XYZ file of N, CA, C and O in Angstrom:
572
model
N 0.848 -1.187 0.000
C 0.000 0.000 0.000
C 0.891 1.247 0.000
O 1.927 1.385 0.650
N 0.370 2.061 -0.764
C 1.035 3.545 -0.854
C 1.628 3.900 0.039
O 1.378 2.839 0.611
N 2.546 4.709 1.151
C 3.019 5.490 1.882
C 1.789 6.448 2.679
O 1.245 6.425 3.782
N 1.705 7.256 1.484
C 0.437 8.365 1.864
C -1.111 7.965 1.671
O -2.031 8.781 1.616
N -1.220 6.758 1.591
C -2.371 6.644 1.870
C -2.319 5.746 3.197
O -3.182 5.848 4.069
N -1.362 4.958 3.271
C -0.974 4.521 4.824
C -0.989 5.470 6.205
O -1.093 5.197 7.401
N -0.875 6.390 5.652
C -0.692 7.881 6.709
C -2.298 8.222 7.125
O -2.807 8.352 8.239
N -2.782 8.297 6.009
C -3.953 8.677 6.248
C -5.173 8.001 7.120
O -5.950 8.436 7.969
N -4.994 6.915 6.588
C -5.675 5.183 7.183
C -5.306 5.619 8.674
O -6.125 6.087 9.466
N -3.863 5.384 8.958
C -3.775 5.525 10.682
C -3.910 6.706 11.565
O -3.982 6.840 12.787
N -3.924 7.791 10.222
C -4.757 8.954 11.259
C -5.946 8.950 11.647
O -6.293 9.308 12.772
N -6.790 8.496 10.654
C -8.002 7.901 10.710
C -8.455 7.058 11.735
O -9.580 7.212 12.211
N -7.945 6.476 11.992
C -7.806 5.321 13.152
C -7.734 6.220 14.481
O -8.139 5.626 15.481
N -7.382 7.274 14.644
C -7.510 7.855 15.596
C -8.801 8.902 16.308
O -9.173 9.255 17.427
N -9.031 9.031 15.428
C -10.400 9.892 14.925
C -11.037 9.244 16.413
O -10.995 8.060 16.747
N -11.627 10.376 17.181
C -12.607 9.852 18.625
C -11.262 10.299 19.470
O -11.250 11.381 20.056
N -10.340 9.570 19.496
C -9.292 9.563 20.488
C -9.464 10.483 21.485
O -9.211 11.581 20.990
N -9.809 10.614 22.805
C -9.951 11.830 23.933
C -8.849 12.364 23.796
O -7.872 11.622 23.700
N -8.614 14.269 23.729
C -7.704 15.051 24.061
C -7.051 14.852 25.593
O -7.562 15.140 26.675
N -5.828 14.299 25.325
C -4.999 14.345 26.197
C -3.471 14.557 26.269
O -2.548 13.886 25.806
N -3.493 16.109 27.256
C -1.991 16.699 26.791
C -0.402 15.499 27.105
O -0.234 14.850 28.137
N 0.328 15.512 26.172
C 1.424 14.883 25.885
C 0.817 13.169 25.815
O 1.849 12.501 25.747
N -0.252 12.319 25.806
C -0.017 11.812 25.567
C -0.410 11.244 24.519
O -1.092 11.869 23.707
N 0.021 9.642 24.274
C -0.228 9.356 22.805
C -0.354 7.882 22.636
O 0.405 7.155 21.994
N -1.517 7.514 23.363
C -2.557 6.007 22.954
C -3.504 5.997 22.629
O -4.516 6.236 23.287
N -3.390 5.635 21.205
C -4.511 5.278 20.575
C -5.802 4.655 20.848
O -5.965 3.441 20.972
N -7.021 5.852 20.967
C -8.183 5.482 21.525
C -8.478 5.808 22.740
O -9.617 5.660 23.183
N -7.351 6.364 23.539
C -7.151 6.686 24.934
C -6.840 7.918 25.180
O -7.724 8.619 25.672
N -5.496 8.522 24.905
C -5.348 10.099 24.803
C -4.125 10.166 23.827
O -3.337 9.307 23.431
N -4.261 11.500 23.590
C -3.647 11.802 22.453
C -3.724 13.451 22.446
O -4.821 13.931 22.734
N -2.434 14.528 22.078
C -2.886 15.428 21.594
C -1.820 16.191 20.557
O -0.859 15.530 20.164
N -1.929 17.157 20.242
C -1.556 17.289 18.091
C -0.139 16.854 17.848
O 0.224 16.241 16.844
N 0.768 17.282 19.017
C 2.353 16.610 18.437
C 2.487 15.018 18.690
O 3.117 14.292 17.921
N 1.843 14.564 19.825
C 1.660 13.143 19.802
C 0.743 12.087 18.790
O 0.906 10.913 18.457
N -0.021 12.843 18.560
C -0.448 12.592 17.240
C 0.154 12.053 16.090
O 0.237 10.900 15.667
N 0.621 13.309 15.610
C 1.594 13.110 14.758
C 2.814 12.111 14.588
O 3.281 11.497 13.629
N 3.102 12.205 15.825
C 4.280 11.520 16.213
C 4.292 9.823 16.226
O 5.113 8.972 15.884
N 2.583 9.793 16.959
C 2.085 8.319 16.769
C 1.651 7.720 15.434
O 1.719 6.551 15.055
N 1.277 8.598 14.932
C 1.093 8.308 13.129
C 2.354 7.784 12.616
O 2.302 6.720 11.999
N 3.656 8.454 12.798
C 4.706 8.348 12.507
C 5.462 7.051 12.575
O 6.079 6.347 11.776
N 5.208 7.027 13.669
C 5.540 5.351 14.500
C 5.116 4.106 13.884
O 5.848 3.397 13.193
N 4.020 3.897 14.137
C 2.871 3.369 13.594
C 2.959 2.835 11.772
O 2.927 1.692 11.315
N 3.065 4.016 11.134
C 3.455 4.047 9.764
C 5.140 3.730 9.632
O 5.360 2.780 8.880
N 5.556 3.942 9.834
C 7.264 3.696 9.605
C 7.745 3.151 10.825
O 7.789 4.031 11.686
N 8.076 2.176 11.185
C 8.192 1.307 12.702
C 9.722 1.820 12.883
O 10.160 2.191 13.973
N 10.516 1.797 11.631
C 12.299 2.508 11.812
C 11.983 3.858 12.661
O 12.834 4.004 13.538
N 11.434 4.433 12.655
C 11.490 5.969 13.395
C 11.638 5.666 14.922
O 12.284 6.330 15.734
N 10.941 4.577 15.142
C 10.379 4.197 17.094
C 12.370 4.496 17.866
O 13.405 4.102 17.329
N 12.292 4.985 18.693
C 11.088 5.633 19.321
C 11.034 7.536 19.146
O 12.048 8.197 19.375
N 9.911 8.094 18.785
C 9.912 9.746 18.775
C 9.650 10.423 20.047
O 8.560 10.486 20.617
N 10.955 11.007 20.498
C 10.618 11.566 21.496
C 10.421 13.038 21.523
O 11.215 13.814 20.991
N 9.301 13.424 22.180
C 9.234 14.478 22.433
C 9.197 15.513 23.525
O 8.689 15.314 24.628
N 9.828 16.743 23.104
C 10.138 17.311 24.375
C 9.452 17.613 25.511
O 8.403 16.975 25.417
N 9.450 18.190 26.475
C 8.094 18.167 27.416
C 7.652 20.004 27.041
O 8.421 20.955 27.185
N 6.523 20.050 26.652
C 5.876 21.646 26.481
C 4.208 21.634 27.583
O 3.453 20.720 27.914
N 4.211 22.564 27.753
C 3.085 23.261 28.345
C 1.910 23.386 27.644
O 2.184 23.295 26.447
N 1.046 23.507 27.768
C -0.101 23.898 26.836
C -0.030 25.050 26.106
O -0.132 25.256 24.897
N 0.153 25.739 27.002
C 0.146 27.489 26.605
C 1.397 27.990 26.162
O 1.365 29.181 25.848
N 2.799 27.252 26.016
C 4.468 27.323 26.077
C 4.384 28.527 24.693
O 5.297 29.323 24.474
N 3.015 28.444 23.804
C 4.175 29.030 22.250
C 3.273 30.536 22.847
O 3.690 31.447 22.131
N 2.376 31.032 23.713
C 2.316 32.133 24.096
C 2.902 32.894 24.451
O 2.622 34.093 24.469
N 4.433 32.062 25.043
C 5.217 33.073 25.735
C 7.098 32.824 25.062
O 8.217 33.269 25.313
N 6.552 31.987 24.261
C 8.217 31.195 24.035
C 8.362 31.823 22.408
O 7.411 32.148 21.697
N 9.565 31.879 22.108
C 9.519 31.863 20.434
C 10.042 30.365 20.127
O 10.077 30.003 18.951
N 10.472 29.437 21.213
C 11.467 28.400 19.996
C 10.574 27.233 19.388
O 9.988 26.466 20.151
N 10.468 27.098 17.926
C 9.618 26.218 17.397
C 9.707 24.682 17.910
O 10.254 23.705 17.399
N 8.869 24.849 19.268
C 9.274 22.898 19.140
C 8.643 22.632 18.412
O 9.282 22.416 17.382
N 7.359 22.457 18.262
C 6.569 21.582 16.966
C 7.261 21.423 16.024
O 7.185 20.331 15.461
N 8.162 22.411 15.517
C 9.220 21.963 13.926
C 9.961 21.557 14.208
O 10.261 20.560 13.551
N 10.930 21.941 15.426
C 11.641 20.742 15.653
C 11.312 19.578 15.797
O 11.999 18.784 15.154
N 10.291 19.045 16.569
C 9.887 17.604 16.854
C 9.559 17.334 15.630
O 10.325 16.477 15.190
N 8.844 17.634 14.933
C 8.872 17.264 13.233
C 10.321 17.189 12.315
O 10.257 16.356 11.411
N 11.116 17.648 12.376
C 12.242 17.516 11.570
C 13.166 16.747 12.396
O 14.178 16.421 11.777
N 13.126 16.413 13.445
C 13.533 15.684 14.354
C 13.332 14.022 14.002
O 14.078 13.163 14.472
N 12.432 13.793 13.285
C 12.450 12.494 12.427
C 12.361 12.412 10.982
O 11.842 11.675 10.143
N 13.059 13.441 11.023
C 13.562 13.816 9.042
C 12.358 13.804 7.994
O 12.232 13.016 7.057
N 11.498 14.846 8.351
C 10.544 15.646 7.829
C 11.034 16.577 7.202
O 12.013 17.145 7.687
N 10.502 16.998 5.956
C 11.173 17.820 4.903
C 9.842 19.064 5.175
O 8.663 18.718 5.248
N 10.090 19.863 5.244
C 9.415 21.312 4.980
C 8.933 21.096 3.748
O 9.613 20.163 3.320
N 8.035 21.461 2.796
C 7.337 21.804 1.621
C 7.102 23.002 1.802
O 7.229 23.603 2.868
N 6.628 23.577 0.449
C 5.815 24.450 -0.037
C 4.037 24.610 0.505
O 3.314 23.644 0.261
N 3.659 25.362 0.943
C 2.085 25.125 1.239
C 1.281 24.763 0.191
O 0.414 23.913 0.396
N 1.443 25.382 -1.184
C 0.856 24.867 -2.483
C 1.437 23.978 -3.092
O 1.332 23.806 -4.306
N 2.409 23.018 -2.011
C 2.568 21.328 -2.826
C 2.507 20.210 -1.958
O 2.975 19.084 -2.132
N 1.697 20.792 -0.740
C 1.139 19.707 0.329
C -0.283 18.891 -0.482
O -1.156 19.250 -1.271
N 0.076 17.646 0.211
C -0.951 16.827 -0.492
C -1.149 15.306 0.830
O -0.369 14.914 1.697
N -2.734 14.741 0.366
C -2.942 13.878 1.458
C -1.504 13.093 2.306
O -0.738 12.409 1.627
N -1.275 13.263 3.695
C -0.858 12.658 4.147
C 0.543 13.349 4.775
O 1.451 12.879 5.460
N 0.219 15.047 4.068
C 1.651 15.788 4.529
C 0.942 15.982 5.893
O -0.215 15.582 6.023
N 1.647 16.630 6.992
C 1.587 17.314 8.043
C 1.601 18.623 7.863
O 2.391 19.102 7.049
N 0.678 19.480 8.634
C 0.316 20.665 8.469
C 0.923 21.136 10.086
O 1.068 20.367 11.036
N 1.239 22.732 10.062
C 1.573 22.981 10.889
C 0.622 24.471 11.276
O 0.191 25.081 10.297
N 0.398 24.871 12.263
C -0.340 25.908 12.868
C 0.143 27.308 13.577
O 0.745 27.188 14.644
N -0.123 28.899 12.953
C 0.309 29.378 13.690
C -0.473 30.204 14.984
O -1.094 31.252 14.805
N -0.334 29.584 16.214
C -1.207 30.408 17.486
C -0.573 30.839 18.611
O -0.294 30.267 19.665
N -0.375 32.050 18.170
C 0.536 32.634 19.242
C 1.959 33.066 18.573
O 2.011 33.415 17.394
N 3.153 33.016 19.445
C 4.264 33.518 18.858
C 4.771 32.390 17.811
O 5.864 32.675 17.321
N 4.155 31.054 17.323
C 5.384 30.558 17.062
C 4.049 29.359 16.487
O 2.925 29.410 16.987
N 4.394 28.398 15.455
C 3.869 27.144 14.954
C 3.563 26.046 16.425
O 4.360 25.326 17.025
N 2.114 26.284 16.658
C 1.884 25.326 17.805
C 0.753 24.234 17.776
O 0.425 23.364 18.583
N 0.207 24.669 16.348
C -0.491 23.082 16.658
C -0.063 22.551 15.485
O 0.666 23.146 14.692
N -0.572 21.242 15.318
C -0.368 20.417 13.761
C -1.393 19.046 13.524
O -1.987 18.323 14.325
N -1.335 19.052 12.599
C -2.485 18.072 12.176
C -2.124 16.969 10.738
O -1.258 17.543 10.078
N -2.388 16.031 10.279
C -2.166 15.574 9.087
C -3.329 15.682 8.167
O -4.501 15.318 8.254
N -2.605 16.326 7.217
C -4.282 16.248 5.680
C -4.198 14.874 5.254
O -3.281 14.054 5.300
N -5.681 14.816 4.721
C -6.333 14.007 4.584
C -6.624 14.124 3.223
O -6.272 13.161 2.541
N -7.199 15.090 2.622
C -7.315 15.007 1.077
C -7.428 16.585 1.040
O -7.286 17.317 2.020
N -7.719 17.003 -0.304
C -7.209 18.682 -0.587
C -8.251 19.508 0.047
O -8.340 20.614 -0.486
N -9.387 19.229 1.408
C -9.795 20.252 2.132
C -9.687 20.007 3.847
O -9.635 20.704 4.860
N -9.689 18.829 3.549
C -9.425 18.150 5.089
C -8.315 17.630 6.105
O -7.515 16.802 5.670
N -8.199 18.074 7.490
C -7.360 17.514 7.872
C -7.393 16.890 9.270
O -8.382 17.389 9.806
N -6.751 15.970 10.206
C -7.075 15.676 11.456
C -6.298 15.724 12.329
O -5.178 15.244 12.154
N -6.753 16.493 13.893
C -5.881 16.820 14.533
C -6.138 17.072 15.146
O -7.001 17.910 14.883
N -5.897 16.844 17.077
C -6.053 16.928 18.461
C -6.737 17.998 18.798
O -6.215 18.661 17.901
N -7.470 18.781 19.317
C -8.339 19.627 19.317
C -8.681 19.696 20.993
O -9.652 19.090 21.447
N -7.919 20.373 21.717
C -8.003 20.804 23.315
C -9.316 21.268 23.314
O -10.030 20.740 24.167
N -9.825 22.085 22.618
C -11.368 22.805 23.024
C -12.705 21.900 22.511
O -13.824 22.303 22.828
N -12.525 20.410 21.543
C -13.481 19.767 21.633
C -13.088 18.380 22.344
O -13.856 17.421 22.274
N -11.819 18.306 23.055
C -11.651 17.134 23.451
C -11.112 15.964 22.894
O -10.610 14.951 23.382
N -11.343 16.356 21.732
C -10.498 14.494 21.316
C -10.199 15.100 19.893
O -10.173 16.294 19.596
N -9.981 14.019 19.086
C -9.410 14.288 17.737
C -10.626 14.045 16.790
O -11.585 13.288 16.937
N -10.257 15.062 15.587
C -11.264 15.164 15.397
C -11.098 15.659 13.126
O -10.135 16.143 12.532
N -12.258 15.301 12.664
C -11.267 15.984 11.368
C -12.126 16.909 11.063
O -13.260 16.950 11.539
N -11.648 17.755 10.220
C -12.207 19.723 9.934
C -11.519 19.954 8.884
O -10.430 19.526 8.500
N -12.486 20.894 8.323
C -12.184 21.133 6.914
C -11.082 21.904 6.769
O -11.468 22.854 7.449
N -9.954 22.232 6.383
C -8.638 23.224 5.787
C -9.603 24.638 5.353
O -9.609 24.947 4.161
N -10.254 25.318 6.151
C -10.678 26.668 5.707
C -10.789 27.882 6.883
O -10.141 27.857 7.929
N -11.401 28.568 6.639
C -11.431 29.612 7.593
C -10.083 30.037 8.650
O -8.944 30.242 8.229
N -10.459 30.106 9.967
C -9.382 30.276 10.926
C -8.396 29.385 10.693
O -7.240 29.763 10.882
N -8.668 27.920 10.202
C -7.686 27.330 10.359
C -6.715 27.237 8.748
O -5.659 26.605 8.727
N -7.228 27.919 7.542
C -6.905 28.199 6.883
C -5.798 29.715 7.164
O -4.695 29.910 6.652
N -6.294 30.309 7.805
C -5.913 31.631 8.186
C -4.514 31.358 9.007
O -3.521 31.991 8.649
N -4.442 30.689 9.794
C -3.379 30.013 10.642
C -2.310 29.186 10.319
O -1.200 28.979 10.810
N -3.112 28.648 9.095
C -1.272 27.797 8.016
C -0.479 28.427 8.209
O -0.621 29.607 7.888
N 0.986 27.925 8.935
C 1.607 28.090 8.903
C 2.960 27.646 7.733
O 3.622 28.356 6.977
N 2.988 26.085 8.015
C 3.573 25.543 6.948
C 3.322 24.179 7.136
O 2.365 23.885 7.852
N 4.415 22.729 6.318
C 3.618 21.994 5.427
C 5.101 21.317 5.499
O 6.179 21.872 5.285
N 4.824 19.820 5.898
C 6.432 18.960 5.741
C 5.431 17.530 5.235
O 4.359 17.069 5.629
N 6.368 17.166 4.223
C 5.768 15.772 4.236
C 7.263 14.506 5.245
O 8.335 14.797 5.775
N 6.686 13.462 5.104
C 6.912 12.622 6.591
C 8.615 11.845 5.390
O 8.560 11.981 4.168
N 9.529 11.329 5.878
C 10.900 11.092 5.082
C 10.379 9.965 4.372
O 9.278 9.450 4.565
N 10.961 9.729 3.811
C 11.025 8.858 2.258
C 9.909 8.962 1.035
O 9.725 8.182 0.101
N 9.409 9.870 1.278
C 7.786 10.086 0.483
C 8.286 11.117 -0.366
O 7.539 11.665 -1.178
């Protein structure tokens, strides 16, 4: 099976998952960098294990240093172009000083991703605020 459609399948699989900060079991808690991170895993078993740093909820309000891009390039994620992301890249968010949430697309309007204010994970369309908030766009290494 494809790469990027493998990505997608196990994000999918997460879909329901209760919002829960830093962690990352499937069906249990989960929230947007663990997410990601568990997708990662999951899909490419060579990456295990992704660690990530310890952040705060609120950390990119007051911090400038990008962890989210780091923890993403941290398992050799390539940055893209925003107009050459496609199902299965990782999207990144800007709220606050600095790229703090992230999510994986799903196809060219949709994407899924941990969501503190509804609780669990969840998928939403690529428009409005959260269109407004693209930050940037890595697809996952060897793809």
């Amino acid at each position: 099976m494809e790469n990027r459609l493998r990505i997608v399948l196990e994000a999918m699989e997460w879909v329901g998952t209760p919002y829960h900060h830093q962690a990352r079991v499937k069906g249990v808690g989960v929230d947007c960098a663990q997410l990601v991170a568990g997708v990662a895993e999951n899909v490419f078993p060579r990456l295990k294990p992704i660690n990530t740093p310890v952040y705060s909820v609120e950390w990119h309000m007051h911090n400038r240093e990008e962890k989210m891009c780091d923890l993403i390039e941290s398992f050799k994620c390539q940055r893209i172009e925003l107009e050459d992301m496609i199902a299965g890249d990782i999207l990144t968010f800007q709220f606050g000083r600095v790229q703090s949430h992230m999510g994986i697309l799903i196809n060219d309007g949709q994407f899924i991703h941990a969501r503190l204010d509804v609780g669990k994970v969840v998928i939403n369309q690529l428009s409005g605020m959260w269109l407004e908030h693209l930050g940037r766009a890595y697809k996952f290494p060897g793809l």
